[in-house]
Short mmCIF file of C-alpha atoms in Angstrom, two decimals:
data_model
loop_
_atom_site.label_atom_id
_atom_site.label_comp_id
_atom_site.label_asym_id
_atom_site.label_seq_id
_atom_site.Cartn_x
_atom_site.Cartn_y
_atom_site.Cartn_z
CA MET L 21 151.30 150.09 46.42
CA THR L 22 147.88 151.42 45.49
CA VAL L 23 146.00 154.33 46.93
CA ALA L 24 142.30 153.88 47.46
CA VAL L 25 141.06 157.21 46.08
CA ASP L 26 137.45 156.45 47.08
CA ALA L 27 138.49 156.32 50.70
CA LEU L 28 139.94 159.85 50.71
CA PRO L 29 137.94 162.34 52.81
CA VAL L 30 135.52 164.47 50.79
CA PRO L 31 134.59 167.98 52.03
CA ARG L 32 131.22 167.71 53.76
CA ARG L 33 128.29 170.10 53.71
CA VAL L 34 126.03 171.02 56.63
CA ASP L 35 123.09 169.13 55.04
CA ASP L 36 125.22 166.00 54.81
CA ASP L 37 126.09 166.35 58.50
CA ARG L 38 122.40 166.64 59.43
CA THR L 39 121.47 163.62 57.33
CA ALA L 40 124.30 161.63 58.84
CA PHE L 41 123.25 162.69 62.34
CA THR L 42 119.63 161.62 61.73
CA ARG L 43 120.79 158.32 60.23
CA GLN L 44 123.07 157.68 63.21
CA VAL L 45 120.34 158.46 65.71
CA LEU L 46 117.87 156.19 63.91
CA ALA L 47 120.41 153.37 63.69
CA LEU L 48 121.28 153.67 67.38
CA SER L 49 117.60 153.89 68.33
CA LYS L 50 116.93 150.71 66.37
CA ARG L 51 119.89 149.03 68.04
CA SER L 52 118.71 150.09 71.47
CA ILE L 53 115.17 148.80 70.85
CA LEU L 54 116.47 145.51 69.44
CA ALA L 55 118.69 145.12 72.51
CA ILE L 56 115.54 145.09 74.64
CA TYR L 57 113.98 142.43 72.42
CA ARG L 58 117.17 140.33 72.35
CA GLN L 59 117.79 140.40 76.10
CA PRO L 60 114.43 139.49 77.62
CA ALA L 61 116.06 138.39 80.88
CA LEU L 62 117.09 141.99 81.52
CA VAL L 63 113.66 143.47 80.99
CA ALA L 64 111.43 140.68 82.27
CA PRO L 65 111.71 141.73 85.95
CA SER L 66 110.44 145.22 85.14
CA LEU L 67 107.36 143.61 83.57
CA ILE L 68 106.78 140.87 86.12
CA PHE L 69 107.43 142.66 89.42
CA PRO L 70 104.89 145.48 88.98
CA LEU L 71 102.24 142.90 88.08
CA PHE L 72 103.24 140.81 91.10
CA PHE L 73 102.91 143.86 93.34
CA ALA L 74 99.59 144.79 91.76
CA ALA L 75 98.28 141.29 92.45
CA LEU L 76 99.60 141.40 96.03
CA GLY L 77 98.11 144.84 96.58
CA ALA L 78 94.73 143.78 95.19
CA SER L 79 94.51 141.00 97.76
CA SER L 80 96.17 142.85 100.65
CA PHE L 81 94.67 146.32 100.40
CA ASP L 82 91.26 145.86 98.79
CA ARG L 83 89.55 146.62 102.11
CA ALA L 84 91.60 149.80 102.44
CA THR L 85 89.68 151.40 99.55
CA ALA L 86 86.81 151.99 101.96
CA LEU L 87 89.01 154.20 104.16
CA PRO L 88 88.58 157.99 104.17
CA GLY L 89 90.93 159.62 101.65
CA PHE L 90 90.64 156.88 99.05
CA PRO L 91 89.04 157.83 95.73
CA GLN L 92 85.87 156.02 94.62
CA VAL L 93 87.14 152.91 92.84
CA ASP L 94 85.64 149.53 91.98
CA SER L 95 88.74 147.71 93.21
CA PHE L 96 92.25 148.35 94.48
CA LEU L 97 93.52 147.03 91.15
CA SER L 98 91.97 150.01 89.32
CA PHE L 99 93.65 152.30 91.83
CA SER L 100 97.00 150.54 91.48
CA LEU L 101 97.31 150.53 87.64
CA ALA L 102 98.92 154.00 87.56
CA GLY L 103 101.37 152.96 90.29
CA SER L 104 102.22 149.74 88.45
CA ILE L 105 102.97 151.63 85.22
CA THR L 106 105.18 154.14 87.05
CA GLN L 107 106.95 151.39 89.01
CA GLY L 108 107.65 149.38 85.86
CA VAL L 109 108.95 152.34 83.87
CA LEU L 110 111.07 153.68 86.74
CA PHE L 111 112.81 150.36 87.26
CA GLY L 112 112.94 149.42 83.58
CA SER L 113 114.71 152.43 82.01
CA ALA L 114 118.43 151.91 82.23
CA PRO L 115 120.50 152.96 79.19
CA THR L 116 124.25 152.77 79.80
CA SER L 117 126.07 155.32 77.67
CA ARG L 118 128.52 161.87 71.63
CA VAL L 119 124.79 163.38 71.35
CA GLY L 120 123.59 160.86 68.79
CA ILE L 121 124.56 157.95 71.04
CA LEU L 122 122.67 159.44 73.96
CA ILE L 123 119.49 160.20 72.03
CA GLY L 124 119.55 156.80 70.37
CA ARG L 125 119.80 155.11 73.76
CA LEU L 126 117.03 157.21 75.27
CA ALA L 127 114.75 156.36 72.34
CA GLY L 128 115.04 152.73 73.38
CA ALA L 129 114.02 153.63 76.94
CA ALA L 130 111.05 155.65 75.61
CA VAL L 131 109.80 152.82 73.39
CA PHE L 132 110.10 150.35 76.25
CA GLY L 133 108.30 152.76 78.60
CA ALA L 134 105.42 153.05 76.13
CA PHE L 135 105.32 149.28 75.74
CA GLN L 136 105.21 148.79 79.52
CA ALA L 137 102.32 151.24 79.92
CA LEU L 138 100.32 149.44 77.25
CA PHE L 139 101.31 145.99 78.57
CA PHE L 140 100.25 146.66 82.18
CA THR L 141 96.95 148.19 81.10
CA LEU L 142 96.06 145.35 78.74
CA VAL L 143 97.09 142.65 81.23
CA LEU L 144 95.00 144.12 84.05
CA MET L 145 91.90 144.79 81.92
CA PRO L 146 90.58 141.20 82.10
CA PHE L 147 90.77 141.53 85.91
CA GLY L 148 88.24 144.35 86.01
CA VAL L 149 90.37 147.41 85.29
CA SER L 150 88.89 149.84 82.78
CA VAL L 151 90.28 153.14 81.51
CA GLU L 152 87.50 155.67 81.97
CA ALA L 153 89.24 158.09 79.57
CA GLY L 154 88.76 155.59 76.73
CA VAL L 155 91.07 155.01 73.79
CA VAL L 156 92.36 158.59 73.80
CA GLY L 157 93.16 158.22 77.48
CA LEU L 158 94.98 154.99 76.80
CA MET L 159 97.05 156.79 74.14
CA VAL L 160 97.90 159.49 76.67
CA ILE L 161 98.94 156.80 79.19
CA VAL L 162 101.21 155.19 76.57
CA LEU L 163 102.69 158.61 75.70
CA ALA L 164 103.27 159.29 79.40
CA GLY L 165 105.02 155.91 79.70
CA ALA L 166 107.35 156.89 76.85
CA ALA L 167 108.07 160.31 78.37
CA THR L 168 108.73 158.77 81.79
CA GLY L 169 111.02 156.13 80.28
CA MET L 170 113.05 158.81 78.52
CA ALA L 171 113.13 161.02 81.64
CA ILE L 172 114.41 158.28 83.94
CA GLY L 173 116.74 157.09 81.17
CA GLY L 174 118.26 160.58 81.18
CA PHE L 175 119.12 160.29 84.87
CA THR L 176 120.63 156.83 84.55
CA ALA L 177 122.55 157.90 81.43
CA ALA L 178 123.94 160.89 83.35
CA MET L 179 124.96 158.59 86.18
CA ALA L 180 126.57 156.10 83.75
CA LEU L 181 128.47 158.90 81.95
CA LYS L 182 129.61 160.43 85.22
CA THR L 183 130.81 157.24 86.88
CA GLY L 184 131.54 154.94 83.93
CA SER L 185 130.38 152.13 86.19
CA SER L 186 127.45 149.80 85.57
CA GLU L 187 127.53 148.97 89.29
CA ALA L 188 126.90 152.63 90.14
CA VAL L 189 123.95 152.70 87.75
CA GLN L 190 122.56 149.59 89.42
CA GLY L 191 123.08 151.46 92.69
CA SER L 192 120.47 154.01 91.60
CA PHE L 193 117.79 151.45 92.47
CA PRO L 194 117.38 152.61 96.10
CA LEU L 195 116.96 156.21 94.91
CA LEU L 196 114.21 155.18 92.50
CA PHE L 197 112.69 153.02 95.23
CA ILE L 198 112.57 156.05 97.55
CA ALA L 199 111.13 158.28 94.80
CA LEU L 200 108.40 155.71 94.19
CA PHE L 201 107.49 154.84 97.76
CA PHE L 202 107.52 158.43 99.04
CA SER L 203 104.80 159.27 96.55
CA SER L 204 101.13 158.47 96.06
CA ALA L 205 101.99 155.53 93.75
CA PHE L 206 100.53 152.95 96.11
CA PHE L 207 98.27 154.86 98.51
CA PRO L 208 96.60 158.30 98.20
CA ARG L 209 98.39 161.31 99.68
CA GLU L 210 95.26 162.04 101.69
CA THR L 211 95.84 158.87 103.74
CA MET L 212 99.42 159.82 104.71
CA GLN L 213 100.54 161.86 107.65
CA GLY L 214 103.31 164.25 108.70
CA VAL L 215 106.62 164.28 106.90
CA TYR L 216 105.59 161.43 104.57
CA GLN L 217 102.68 163.49 103.26
CA THR L 218 104.91 166.58 102.92
CA ILE L 219 107.46 164.62 100.85
CA ALA L 220 104.71 163.00 98.76
CA ASN L 221 103.17 166.45 98.14
CA VAL L 222 106.39 167.83 96.63
CA ASN L 223 107.43 164.60 94.91
CA PRO L 224 106.77 164.95 91.13
CA VAL L 225 106.15 161.20 90.93
CA SER L 226 102.97 161.75 92.99
CA HIS L 227 101.62 164.21 90.40
CA LEU L 228 102.56 161.95 87.49
CA VAL L 229 100.82 158.98 89.08
CA GLU L 230 97.75 161.04 89.98
CA GLY L 231 97.46 162.20 86.36
CA LEU L 232 97.58 158.61 85.13
CA ARG L 233 95.22 157.47 87.86
CA GLY L 234 92.79 160.27 87.00
CA LEU L 235 92.67 159.00 83.41
CA VAL L 236 91.93 155.48 84.66
CA ILE L 237 89.42 156.32 87.38
CA ASP L 238 87.83 159.70 86.52
CA GLY L 239 88.13 160.11 82.75
CA LEU L 240 89.63 162.44 80.16
CA THR L 241 90.25 165.92 81.59
CA TRP L 242 92.83 168.56 80.64
CA GLY L 243 94.16 168.45 84.20
CA ASN L 244 94.79 164.69 84.11
CA VAL L 245 96.39 164.86 80.64
CA ALA L 246 98.60 167.77 81.67
CA LYS L 247 99.83 166.02 84.83
CA ALA L 248 100.38 162.68 83.07
CA VAL L 249 102.37 164.18 80.19
CA LEU L 250 103.89 167.48 81.33
CA VAL L 251 105.37 166.15 84.59
CA PRO L 252 107.54 163.46 82.89
CA VAL L 253 108.38 165.91 80.06
CA GLY L 254 109.56 168.44 82.65
CA ILE L 255 111.64 165.80 84.46
CA GLY L 256 112.96 164.65 81.07
CA VAL L 257 114.10 168.15 80.03
CA PHE L 258 116.07 168.37 83.27
CA SER L 259 117.51 164.83 83.19
CA ILE L 260 118.50 164.93 79.50
CA ALA L 261 120.13 168.36 79.96
CA LEU L 262 122.03 166.83 82.89
CA ALA L 263 123.09 163.85 80.74
CA MET L 264 124.20 166.18 77.89
CA ARG L 265 126.23 168.27 80.28
CA THR L 266 127.83 165.18 81.80
CA LEU L 267 128.62 163.90 78.32
CA ALA L 268 130.21 167.25 77.35
CA GLY L 269 132.29 167.18 80.53
CA ARG L 270 133.43 163.62 79.86
CA LEU L 271 134.42 164.43 76.25
CA ALA L 272 136.24 167.60 77.34
CA ALA L 273 138.22 165.63 79.89
CA ARG L 274 139.62 163.34 77.17
CA MET A 206 152.78 126.12 111.31
CA THR A 207 150.04 128.19 109.79
CA ALA A 208 149.45 128.26 106.04
CA THR A 209 147.63 131.28 104.66
CA SER A 210 145.90 131.50 101.31
CA PRO A 211 144.96 134.78 99.62
CA SER A 212 141.38 135.10 98.42
CA PRO A 213 139.90 137.24 95.62
CA ALA A 214 138.45 139.62 98.19
CA GLY A 215 141.97 140.33 99.36
CA SER A 216 141.48 138.54 102.61
CA THR A 217 143.31 135.49 103.84
CA VAL A 218 142.05 132.29 105.31
CA SER A 219 144.23 130.61 107.86
CA PHE A 220 144.35 126.88 108.35
CA ASP A 221 146.40 125.47 111.16
CA SER A 222 148.23 122.52 109.66
CA ALA A 223 149.08 121.26 113.13
CA SER A 224 145.61 119.79 113.28
CA ALA A 225 145.82 118.23 109.82
CA PRO A 226 144.55 116.03 108.35
CA GLY A 227 141.31 117.79 108.48
CA GLY A 228 141.86 120.57 110.91
CA THR A 229 138.98 121.02 113.28
CA LEU A 230 135.50 121.87 112.20
CA VAL A 231 135.29 124.75 114.64
CA ARG A 232 138.66 126.26 113.71
CA SER A 233 138.07 126.01 109.97
CA SER A 234 134.55 127.39 110.27
CA ARG A 235 135.84 130.23 112.42
CA GLY A 236 138.47 131.08 109.78
CA LEU A 237 135.86 131.18 107.04
CA ALA A 238 133.46 133.15 109.22
CA LEU A 239 136.13 135.76 109.91
CA ARG A 240 136.83 135.98 106.19
CA GLY A 241 133.11 136.60 105.62
CA LEU A 242 133.15 139.38 108.20
CA ARG A 243 136.30 140.99 106.76
CA SER A 244 134.52 141.23 103.41
CA ILE A 245 132.09 143.71 105.02
CA VAL A 246 134.99 146.19 105.14
CA ARG A 247 136.75 145.04 101.98
CA LEU A 248 133.65 144.66 99.80
CA PRO A 249 131.13 147.08 101.32
CA SER A 250 129.14 147.18 98.05
CA ALA A 251 128.16 143.58 98.72
CA PHE A 252 126.97 144.24 102.28
CA LEU A 253 125.52 147.76 102.26
CA PRO A 254 122.43 146.95 100.14
CA ALA A 255 121.43 144.25 102.65
CA MET A 256 121.79 146.91 105.36
CA MET A 257 120.18 149.89 103.61
CA MET A 258 117.22 148.21 101.92
CA PRO A 259 115.48 147.11 105.13
CA ILE A 260 115.92 150.59 106.58
CA VAL A 261 114.44 152.23 103.48
CA GLN A 262 111.74 149.58 103.32
CA ALA A 263 110.67 150.00 106.96
CA ILE A 264 110.44 153.79 106.63
CA ALA A 265 108.83 153.84 103.18
CA PHE A 266 106.25 151.12 103.85
CA SER A 267 105.22 152.54 107.21
CA GLY A 268 104.74 155.99 105.67
CA THR A 269 103.01 154.87 102.48
CA PHE A 270 100.71 152.30 104.03
CA PHE A 271 100.03 154.20 107.25
CA ALA A 272 96.29 154.18 106.53
CA ILE A 273 95.92 150.41 106.95
CA THR A 274 96.21 150.87 110.71
CA LYS A 275 92.78 152.57 110.47
CA ILE A 276 91.11 149.35 109.33
CA PRO A 277 89.04 148.06 112.24
CA GLY A 278 90.84 145.26 114.09
CA PHE A 279 94.34 146.12 112.86
CA PRO A 280 96.66 144.98 115.65
CA THR A 281 98.58 148.27 116.11
CA ASP A 282 98.08 151.96 115.54
CA ARG A 283 101.75 152.39 114.60
CA SER A 284 102.41 151.29 111.03
CA ILE A 285 106.14 151.06 111.70
CA ASN A 286 105.44 148.45 114.39
CA TRP A 287 103.91 146.30 111.65
CA TYR A 288 106.57 146.90 108.96
CA LEU A 289 109.77 147.02 111.03
CA PRO A 290 109.88 143.26 111.79
CA LEU A 291 109.16 142.54 108.10
CA ALA A 292 112.10 144.75 107.12
CA CYS A 293 114.35 143.00 109.65
CA CYS A 294 113.37 139.57 108.29
CA MET A 295 113.85 140.79 104.71
CA GLY A 296 117.30 142.18 105.57
CA SER A 297 118.19 138.94 107.35
CA GLY A 298 117.10 136.91 104.34
CA PHE A 299 119.21 138.99 101.98
CA SER A 300 122.18 138.67 104.33
CA GLY A 301 121.67 134.91 104.06
CA VAL A 302 121.55 134.76 100.27
CA GLY A 303 124.52 137.16 100.31
CA MET A 304 126.55 134.16 101.46
CA GLY A 305 125.43 132.44 98.28
CA PHE A 306 126.63 135.44 96.20
CA SER A 307 130.09 135.39 97.78
CA THR A 308 130.30 131.62 97.25
CA VAL A 309 129.47 132.12 93.56
CA ARG A 310 132.32 134.69 93.37
CA ASP A 311 134.68 132.15 94.94
CA LEU A 312 133.51 129.42 92.55
CA GLU A 313 133.97 131.67 89.49
CA SER A 314 137.42 132.87 90.57
CA GLY A 315 138.61 129.36 91.40
CA PHE A 316 139.28 130.23 95.04
CA PHE A 317 136.63 127.76 96.13
CA ASP A 318 138.70 124.88 94.65
CA ARG A 319 141.53 125.83 97.00
CA LEU A 320 139.12 125.81 99.92
CA ARG A 321 137.88 122.34 98.96
CA MET A 322 141.43 121.01 98.74
CA ALA A 323 142.35 122.40 102.14
CA PRO A 324 142.71 119.84 104.93
CA SER A 325 139.53 120.90 106.67
CA PRO A 326 136.12 119.23 107.09
CA PRO A 327 133.78 119.97 104.14
CA LEU A 328 131.06 120.91 106.59
CA SER A 329 133.11 123.98 107.51
CA LEU A 330 132.42 125.33 103.99
CA ILE A 331 128.78 125.59 105.03
CA LEU A 332 129.17 126.30 108.73
CA GLY A 333 131.74 129.09 108.22
CA PRO A 334 129.56 131.21 105.92
CA LEU A 335 126.58 130.49 108.18
CA LEU A 336 128.40 131.87 111.23
CA ALA A 337 129.40 134.96 109.26
CA CYS A 338 125.80 135.33 108.15
CA TRP A 339 124.50 135.23 111.73
CA LEU A 340 126.94 137.94 112.80
CA ARG A 341 125.94 140.08 109.81
CA VAL A 342 122.29 139.62 110.70
CA MET A 343 122.93 140.82 114.26
CA ILE A 344 124.45 144.00 112.78
CA VAL A 345 121.60 144.47 110.29
CA ILE A 346 118.76 143.91 112.77
CA SER A 347 120.39 146.10 115.44
CA THR A 348 120.89 148.96 112.97
CA VAL A 349 117.37 148.69 111.53
CA LEU A 350 115.96 148.63 115.07
CA VAL A 351 117.82 151.80 116.07
CA VAL A 352 116.48 153.61 113.00
CA GLY A 353 113.02 152.11 113.54
CA PHE A 354 112.84 153.27 117.16
CA SER A 355 113.85 156.78 116.08
CA PHE A 356 110.92 156.69 113.61
CA GLY A 357 108.43 155.78 116.31
CA ALA A 358 108.54 151.98 116.67
CA ARG A 359 107.79 150.81 120.22
CA LEU A 360 108.09 147.43 121.95
CA THR A 361 104.90 146.16 123.57
CA ASP A 362 106.37 143.32 125.65
CA GLY A 363 109.85 144.47 126.59
CA ALA A 364 113.06 142.62 125.83
CA LEU A 365 111.20 139.38 125.11
CA GLY A 366 109.90 140.97 121.94
CA LEU A 367 113.44 141.72 120.84
CA VAL A 368 114.46 138.12 121.50
CA ALA A 369 111.58 136.90 119.30
CA LEU A 370 112.63 139.30 116.52
CA TYR A 371 116.31 138.28 116.63
CA VAL A 372 115.37 134.57 116.66
CA ALA A 373 113.11 135.08 113.64
CA GLY A 374 115.81 137.08 111.83
CA LEU A 375 118.50 134.49 112.53
CA GLY A 376 116.08 131.77 111.42
CA VAL A 377 115.25 133.48 108.12
CA SER A 378 118.96 134.06 107.48
CA THR A 379 119.73 130.38 108.13
CA ILE A 380 117.03 129.25 105.70
CA ALA A 381 118.22 131.80 103.11
CA ALA A 382 121.91 130.94 103.57
CA GLY A 383 121.23 127.22 103.07
CA TRP A 384 119.16 127.98 99.97
CA GLY A 385 121.76 130.47 98.62
CA LEU A 386 124.71 128.13 99.18
CA GLY A 387 122.81 125.20 97.67
CA LEU A 388 121.94 127.17 94.52
CA ALA A 389 125.51 128.47 94.30
CA TYR A 390 126.86 124.88 94.34
CA VAL A 391 124.27 123.66 91.82
CA PHE A 392 124.70 126.50 89.26
CA GLY A 393 128.27 127.57 90.01
CA ASP A 394 127.77 131.00 88.42
CA MET A 395 125.76 134.20 88.77
CA ARG A 396 122.64 132.61 87.28
CA ALA A 397 122.04 131.43 90.82
CA ALA A 398 121.90 135.00 92.16
CA ALA A 399 118.67 135.95 90.41
CA LEU A 400 117.02 132.73 91.53
CA MET A 401 118.13 133.27 95.14
CA GLN A 402 116.64 136.77 95.26
CA LEU A 403 113.45 135.94 93.40
CA THR A 404 112.55 132.92 95.50
CA LEU A 405 113.32 134.68 98.78
CA PHE A 406 111.30 137.71 97.71
CA ASN A 407 108.30 135.56 96.82
CA ALA A 408 108.57 133.42 99.95
CA LEU A 409 108.48 136.50 102.18
CA PHE A 410 105.85 138.52 100.31
CA LEU A 411 103.33 135.70 99.77
CA THR A 412 102.58 135.93 103.47
CA ASN A 413 101.01 138.32 105.92
CA ALA A 414 103.91 140.66 105.04
CA GLN A 415 101.78 143.65 104.11
CA THR A 416 98.55 143.11 106.02
CA PRO A 417 97.21 140.64 108.60
CA LEU A 418 95.47 137.54 107.24
CA PHE A 419 91.98 138.72 108.23
CA ILE A 420 92.31 141.80 106.00
CA MET A 421 93.42 139.85 102.93
CA THR A 422 91.03 138.68 100.27
CA GLY A 423 91.19 136.08 97.50
CA TRP A 424 94.15 133.99 96.36
CA LEU A 425 96.78 135.62 98.56
CA HIS A 426 94.88 134.73 101.72
CA GLU A 427 94.87 131.03 100.76
CA ILE A 428 98.62 131.03 100.02
CA ALA A 429 99.63 133.13 103.02
CA ARG A 430 97.62 130.89 105.34
CA VAL A 431 99.74 127.83 104.48
CA ASN A 432 103.08 129.60 103.79
CA PRO A 433 105.38 128.72 106.72
CA PHE A 434 106.99 132.17 106.49
CA THR A 435 103.70 133.61 107.76
CA ASN A 436 104.45 131.87 111.07
CA VAL A 437 108.00 133.26 111.06
CA LEU A 438 106.69 136.81 110.54
CA ARG A 439 104.13 136.24 113.30
CA LEU A 440 106.98 135.23 115.60
CA SER A 441 108.98 138.31 114.67
CA ARG A 442 106.10 140.76 115.22
CA GLN A 443 104.86 139.56 118.59
CA GLY A 444 106.86 142.02 120.65
CA PHE A 445 105.58 144.96 118.61
CA LEU A 446 101.88 144.05 118.54
CA GLY A 447 101.14 142.77 122.05
CA GLU A 448 102.43 140.09 124.39
CA VAL A 449 104.85 137.35 123.39
CA THR A 450 102.95 134.07 123.67
CA TRP A 451 103.87 130.43 123.04
CA GLY A 452 100.90 130.19 120.69
CA ASP A 453 102.44 132.77 118.35
CA THR A 454 105.96 131.38 118.86
CA TRP A 455 105.95 127.64 118.25
CA GLY A 456 104.72 127.82 114.65
CA GLY A 457 107.56 130.16 113.73
CA LEU A 458 110.15 128.03 115.49
CA ALA A 459 108.85 124.88 113.78
CA ALA A 460 108.99 126.62 110.39
CA ILE A 461 112.55 127.80 111.03
CA VAL A 462 113.77 124.37 112.15
CA GLY A 463 112.03 122.52 109.32
CA LEU A 464 112.99 124.88 106.49
CA SER A 465 116.55 125.29 107.80
CA ALA A 466 116.99 121.51 107.87
CA VAL A 467 115.75 121.23 104.27
CA THR A 468 117.86 124.11 102.86
CA LEU A 469 121.03 123.15 104.76
CA TRP A 470 120.63 119.55 103.53
CA PHE A 471 120.25 120.99 100.00
CA ALA A 472 123.47 122.97 100.50
CA ARG A 473 125.36 119.93 101.82
CA ARG A 474 124.12 117.77 98.94
CA GLY A 475 125.17 120.46 96.45
CA LEU A 476 128.61 120.67 98.03
CA ASP A 477 129.07 116.89 97.91
CA ARG A 478 128.04 116.77 94.24
CA LEU A 479 130.43 119.61 93.42
CA GLY A 480 133.27 117.14 93.83
CA ASP A 481 131.73 114.54 91.50
#
C-alpha cells in the first residue's frame, strides 16, 4: 500500500484562501455565462418576446403618443425601448443555486442582462429608435441592464435557495409580471389613474424604466443616469443580501 | 364489474367492462373528463396559472393601458371592458392547451398506453379531455368575471353579452385543446408544450387584442384584419361594448367552427398515427 504524500492537506494561508475564492468565483462565472450560450432555447424567449411586444405596441399604440401625458417622442417604439429592456432582463434572469457559487451565478445573470440591453437597442435602431444620450448613454443603459439582471437574479436565487424547487422559481413569473405591468414600462404614469397610478408611483421598476427612457428620449442627464443605475443597484443590494441570508440559513440547517 | 386503473396523477379511471368491447363513447369520455377535473384538486399547480394569469392580465392591462380609452372613437370609456374578454379568451385558450400538457405527462409516464389498450372508443381520448376542458373554462371565465366586475367591468347588453363571452371562451378552448392534443400526440414529450403556448399566444395577440383595428397602424393591422381570432374576440366583447348583434356574432362563430374542426381533426389524426 502506498500513501500519496502530495495529496495530504497542507496548512493554508489567508492569501491562498482569497486567491482560491477569486478563482472559484471566476470559474463559476465563466460556467454560468457559458451555460447561457450553450442553452439558447432557455434564453431565446427572453430575447424574442420583448421584441414581439415592442413590435405589437408600435402598431397598436402609436396613436396613443398624441394623448396628454405622453412625452414627446418620434414613435411609440422609441418610448417602448426602455420597457423592452426591462421586460427582457426581468424575465431572463433566473440563476438556480456557498458565497462563491452565488456570486458566480449572479455574474452570469449580469452579463446576460447587459447583453439583452445592448441587443434590444441595436435591433430597434434600424426601425427609427435613437439614443439621444449617445454612446455614453448606451454604455449606461448596458450597465443598467447588468445591474438589473444581477438584482433580479438575487431574488430568484433567494427563492431557489429557500424552496429548492425549480418549479417555485418558475412560479415567480406572475410576480415579475405584476411588477412590470404595474409600472410605467409600457405607458407613462401620467396617463394612469387611481390605485394603478399610486402603485406605479411607488414601484421602483417605474423609476428604473423612466431613467432608461430619459436616456433614450431626452439625453444624458445626471438624473437619468442616477435613476437608471442606482435603482437596480439598490434593488440588487437588497436581493443579494436576501439570497446570502437564505444561503446561510440553508447551510446552517444542514 | 368495474375495472379501475391508477394514473400518475393519483386518480383512477373507471371503465365498465359490462359494455365491452368498446364501452360506450359517452361513459368513457365521462370517466376521462372526471379524471381531468380531479386533477384540478390533485395537481393545482397545473391549473392555477390558467386561472390566475387572466385575472392578473385583465387588471394589469386595464390599469396600464387605461389611456387608450381617450383616443377618439374608442368603443368604451372603461378599459377593463375592453381587456376583460381578452383575458377570458386567453385563460380559456390556456385551459385548452393544458389538456395537451396533461396528455404529454400521460404519454411520458406510459399511462396513455394503458388508456389506448382499454376497451373504449379512441374518440373518447379526445372527447374526454375536451369535456374536462369546457368545465375548467366555465370555472375560469366565471372567476375572472367576478373579479372583473369588482374592478369596474359592466355589461352593456345584459345576459346576452355573457352568453357571447362564454361561447367565445368555450370556442377558443376547443380550438386550443384540439391543437394541444394534436401536438402532444405528434411530439409525445414536453417539446410540444412550448409550441402549444407560443402558437396560442401569437394567434391571440396578432389580433385586435390590445386596440381596435381602426387604431392600429402598419403590419399588425393587415394581419389582425385577416386573423380569424379577431372575429372571436369581437364576439366575446360585444356585451361589454354595446349591443349584441348578429353582424358581430357570425364571424366569430364561423371562426370557432372552422378552426375547431381543423384542430380536432389534427388531434384525431395524431392519435391514429400514435398507434402506427
